Amino acid sequence: SRGAVAGAAVGLAGLGVVAPAFAEEELGLLNFGKIEIGNGFAINLDIPETGIINIFIIVAGLFYLLGPILGESMATREKEIQTDIDDAIAKYNEATARFAEAEKNKQQADAVIKEIYDSIDKDKQELKASMETAMKAQIVRSAEFAEASIKSMNDGAEEQLEAYILEQAVSRGVAELTGMPAAKKSAYLDGVIANL
């Protein structure tokens, strides 16, 4: 492929390929010699000889060759990260909405509980007032009934007493009148008639 050929060319140029390879030279500091590739080409491993330009070419070649792969990998990773961020935001928003709904439900439940307690207190007060009223009415009725009964008993007792006294007076009067002598009866009757 075109990219592989270009990459190989850049890489070989970056590594200091020399054409044609000459006879071996003395190895110095950081000189690792040359590796023959064939067709008169070799890879120069003498680092001081390759120089900074060759290093720049290597770096440029790496960017050229690895740039699309790394760019695509980074783009894929960026999409994954963005998807994860979007999912996290959506979950956060959903959790916030659920929390707000739970707060609203809690407030409604608190209001219902308060209403129930208020209703219980009101029912207690109404029941207490109703029981007190009923008890007072029952006491008043019982007192009135007892008073009426006592009055009825008193009235009945007075009537019975009067009837008894009258009956006793009449029976004694009749007995005395029947047992009186005739002259005395006549004088008594004349006195009664005179009082009338």
CSV table of C-alpha atoms in Angstrom, one decimal:
chain,number,residue,atom,x,y,z
A,1,SER,CA,0.0,0.0,0.0
A,2,ARG,CA,1.0,3.6,-0.6
A,3,GLY,CA,1.2,4.5,3.2
A,4,ALA,CA,3.4,1.5,3.9
A,5,VAL,CA,5.8,2.3,1.1
A,6,ALA,CA,5.9,6.0,2.1
A,7,GLY,CA,6.3,5.0,5.7
A,8,ALA,CA,9.2,2.7,4.9
A,9,ALA,CA,10.9,5.3,2.8
A,10,VAL,CA,10.6,7.9,5.6
A,11,GLY,CA,11.6,5.5,8.2
A,12,LEU,CA,14.7,4.4,6.2
A,13,ALA,CA,15.6,8.0,5.5
A,14,GLY,CA,15.1,8.8,9.2
A,15,LEU,CA,17.4,6.0,10.3
A,16,GLY,CA,20.1,7.2,8.0
A,17,VAL,CA,20.0,4.7,5.2
A,18,VAL,CA,23.0,5.3,2.9
A,19,ALA,CA,23.3,4.2,-0.6
A,20,PRO,CA,25.5,2.4,-1.5
A,21,ALA,CA,26.9,0.8,1.6
A,22,PHE,CA,30.7,1.2,1.8
A,23,ALA,CA,33.2,-0.9,3.6
A,24,GLU,CA,33.0,-1.0,7.3
A,25,GLU,CA,34.3,1.9,9.2
A,26,GLU,CA,35.6,2.2,12.7
A,27,LEU,CA,32.9,2.2,15.4
A,28,GLY,CA,33.0,5.2,17.7
A,29,LEU,CA,30.8,6.5,20.6
A,30,LEU,CA,27.2,5.8,19.7
A,31,ASN,CA,28.2,4.3,16.4
A,32,PHE,CA,26.5,1.0,16.1
A,33,GLY,CA,27.5,0.4,12.5
A,34,LYS,CA,25.3,-0.2,9.6
A,35,ILE,CA,22.8,-3.0,8.8
A,36,GLU,CA,22.8,-4.1,5.1
A,37,ILE,CA,19.3,-4.3,3.6
A,38,GLY,CA,20.2,-5.3,0.1
A,39,ASN,CA,20.5,-3.6,-3.3
A,40,GLY,CA,23.3,-1.5,-2.0
A,41,PHE,CA,21.2,0.0,0.9
A,42,ALA,CA,21.9,-0.2,4.6
A,43,ILE,CA,20.5,1.2,7.9
A,44,ASN,CA,23.0,3.6,9.5
A,45,LEU,CA,23.1,3.1,13.3
A,46,ASP,CA,25.7,5.8,13.8
A,47,ILE,CA,23.7,8.2,15.9
A,48,PRO,CA,26.0,11.2,15.7
A,49,GLU,CA,26.2,10.9,12.0
A,50,THR,CA,22.5,10.7,11.5
A,51,GLY,CA,22.0,14.1,13.1
A,52,ILE,CA,19.0,16.1,14.3
A,53,ILE,CA,17.5,16.3,10.8
A,54,ASN,CA,17.1,12.6,10.6
A,55,ILE,CA,15.4,12.6,14.1
A,56,PHE,CA,13.0,15.2,12.9
A,57,ILE,CA,12.3,13.1,9.8
A,58,ILE,CA,11.6,10.1,12.0
A,59,VAL,CA,9.3,12.1,14.2
A,60,ALA,CA,7.5,13.6,11.1
A,61,GLY,CA,7.2,10.1,9.7
A,62,LEU,CA,5.7,8.7,12.9
A,63,PHE,CA,3.2,11.6,12.9
A,64,TYR,CA,2.4,10.9,9.3
A,65,LEU,CA,2.1,7.2,9.7
A,66,LEU,CA,0.5,7.1,13.2
A,67,GLY,CA,-1.5,10.3,12.9
A,68,PRO,CA,-4.6,8.9,11.2
A,69,ILE,CA,-4.6,5.8,13.5
A,70,LEU,CA,-4.1,7.9,16.6
A,71,GLY,CA,-6.6,10.5,15.3
A,72,GLU,CA,-9.2,7.8,14.7
A,73,SER,CA,-8.5,6.2,18.0
A,74,MET,CA,-8.7,9.5,19.8
A,75,ALA,CA,-11.9,10.4,17.9
A,76,THR,CA,-13.4,7.0,18.9
A,77,ARG,CA,-12.3,7.5,22.5
A,78,GLU,CA,-13.7,11.1,22.5
A,79,LYS,CA,-17.0,9.8,21.3
A,80,GLU,CA,-17.0,7.1,24.0
A,81,ILE,CA,-16.1,9.7,26.6
A,82,GLN,CA,-18.8,12.1,25.3
A,83,THR,CA,-21.3,9.3,25.3
A,84,ASP,CA,-20.4,8.5,28.9
A,85,ILE,CA,-20.6,12.2,29.9
A,86,ASP,CA,-24.1,12.5,28.2
A,87,ASP,CA,-25.2,9.3,29.9
A,88,ALA,CA,-23.9,10.7,33.3
A,89,ILE,CA,-25.7,14.0,32.7
A,90,ALA,CA,-28.9,12.2,31.7
A,91,LYS,CA,-28.7,10.0,34.8
A,92,TYR,CA,-28.0,13.0,37.0
A,93,ASN,CA,-31.0,14.9,35.5
A,94,GLU,CA,-33.2,11.8,36.0
A,95,ALA,CA,-31.9,11.4,39.6
A,96,THR,CA,-32.6,15.1,40.2
A,97,ALA,CA,-36.1,14.8,38.8
A,98,ARG,CA,-36.8,11.7,40.9
A,99,PHE,CA,-35.4,13.5,44.0
A,100,ALA,CA,-37.6,16.5,43.3
A,101,GLU,CA,-40.6,14.2,42.8
A,102,ALA,CA,-39.7,12.3,46.0
A,103,GLU,CA,-39.5,15.7,47.9
A,104,LYS,CA,-42.9,16.6,46.5
A,105,ASN,CA,-44.4,13.3,47.5
A,106,LYS,CA,-42.8,13.7,51.0
A,107,GLN,CA,-44.4,17.1,51.3
A,108,GLN,CA,-47.8,15.8,50.2
A,109,ALA,CA,-47.4,12.9,52.6
A,110,ASP,CA,-46.5,15.3,55.4
A,111,ALA,CA,-49.5,17.4,54.6
A,112,VAL,CA,-51.8,14.4,54.6
A,113,ILE,CA,-50.3,13.2,58.0
A,114,LYS,CA,-50.8,16.7,59.4
A,115,GLU,CA,-54.4,16.7,58.1
A,116,ILE,CA,-55.0,13.3,59.7
A,117,TYR,CA,-53.6,14.4,63.1
A,118,ASP,CA,-55.6,17.7,62.9
A,119,SER,CA,-58.7,15.6,62.1
A,120,ILE,CA,-58.0,13.3,65.0
A,121,ASP,CA,-57.5,16.2,67.4
A,122,LYS,CA,-60.7,17.8,66.1
A,123,ASP,CA,-62.6,14.6,66.4
A,124,LYS,CA,-61.3,14.2,70.0
A,125,GLN,CA,-62.4,17.7,70.9
A,126,GLU,CA,-65.8,17.2,69.3
A,127,LEU,CA,-66.3,13.8,71.0
A,128,LYS,CA,-65.3,15.3,74.3
A,129,ALA,CA,-67.6,18.2,73.9
A,130,SER,CA,-70.4,15.8,72.7
A,131,MET,CA,-69.9,13.5,75.7
A,132,GLU,CA,-69.8,16.5,78.1
A,133,THR,CA,-73.0,17.9,76.6
A,134,ALA,CA,-74.7,14.5,76.7
A,135,MET,CA,-73.6,13.9,80.3
A,136,LYS,CA,-74.8,17.4,81.3
A,137,ALA,CA,-78.1,16.8,79.6
A,138,GLN,CA,-78.4,13.4,81.2
A,139,ILE,CA,-77.6,14.9,84.7
A,140,VAL,CA,-80.2,17.6,84.1
A,141,ARG,CA,-82.8,15.1,83.0
A,142,SER,CA,-82.0,12.8,86.0
A,143,ALA,CA,-82.2,15.8,88.3
A,144,GLU,CA,-85.5,16.9,86.8
A,145,PHE,CA,-86.9,13.4,87.0
A,146,ALA,CA,-85.7,13.0,90.6
A,147,GLU,CA,-87.1,16.4,91.5
A,148,ALA,CA,-90.4,15.5,89.7
A,149,SER,CA,-90.5,12.2,91.5
A,150,ILE,CA,-89.8,13.8,94.9
A,151,LYS,CA,-92.5,16.4,94.2
A,152,SER,CA,-94.9,13.7,93.0
A,153,MET,CA,-94.1,11.7,96.1
A,154,ASN,CA,-94.5,14.8,98.3
A,155,ASP,CA,-97.8,15.7,96.6
A,156,GLY,CA,-99.1,12.2,96.8
A,157,ALA,CA,-98.0,11.9,100.5
A,158,GLU,CA,-99.7,15.2,101.3
A,159,GLU,CA,-102.8,14.2,99.6
A,160,GLN,CA,-102.7,10.8,101.2
A,161,LEU,CA,-102.1,12.5,104.6
A,162,GLU,CA,-104.9,14.9,104.1
A,163,ALA,CA,-107.2,12.1,102.9
A,164,TYR,CA,-106.2,10.0,105.9
A,165,ILE,CA,-106.8,12.9,108.3
A,166,LEU,CA,-110.1,13.7,106.7
A,167,GLU,CA,-111.1,10.1,106.8
A,168,GLN,CA,-110.1,9.8,110.4
A,169,ALA,CA,-111.8,13.1,111.3
A,170,VAL,CA,-115.0,12.0,109.6
A,171,SER,CA,-115.0,8.6,111.1
A,172,ARG,CA,-114.3,10.0,114.6
A,173,GLY,CA,-116.9,12.7,114.1
A,174,VAL,CA,-119.5,10.2,113.0
A,175,ALA,CA,-118.6,8.0,116.0
A,176,GLU,CA,-118.8,10.9,118.4
A,177,LEU,CA,-122.1,12.1,116.9
A,178,THR,CA,-123.6,8.7,117.1
A,179,GLY,CA,-122.5,8.2,120.7
A,180,MET,CA,-123.7,11.7,121.8
A,181,PRO,CA,-126.9,12.2,123.8
A,182,ALA,CA,-129.8,13.7,121.8
A,183,ALA,CA,-129.7,17.1,123.6
A,184,LYS,CA,-126.0,17.5,123.0
A,185,LYS,CA,-126.4,16.5,119.3
A,186,SER,CA,-129.1,19.2,118.9
A,187,ALA,CA,-126.9,21.9,120.5
A,188,TYR,CA,-123.9,20.9,118.4
A,189,LEU,CA,-125.9,21.0,115.2
A,190,ASP,CA,-127.3,24.4,116.1
A,191,GLY,CA,-123.7,25.7,116.7
A,192,VAL,CA,-122.5,24.3,113.4
A,193,ILE,CA,-125.4,25.9,111.5
A,194,ALA,CA,-124.8,29.2,113.2
A,195,ASN,CA,-121.1,29.2,112.1
A,196,LEU,CA,-122.1,28.7,108.5
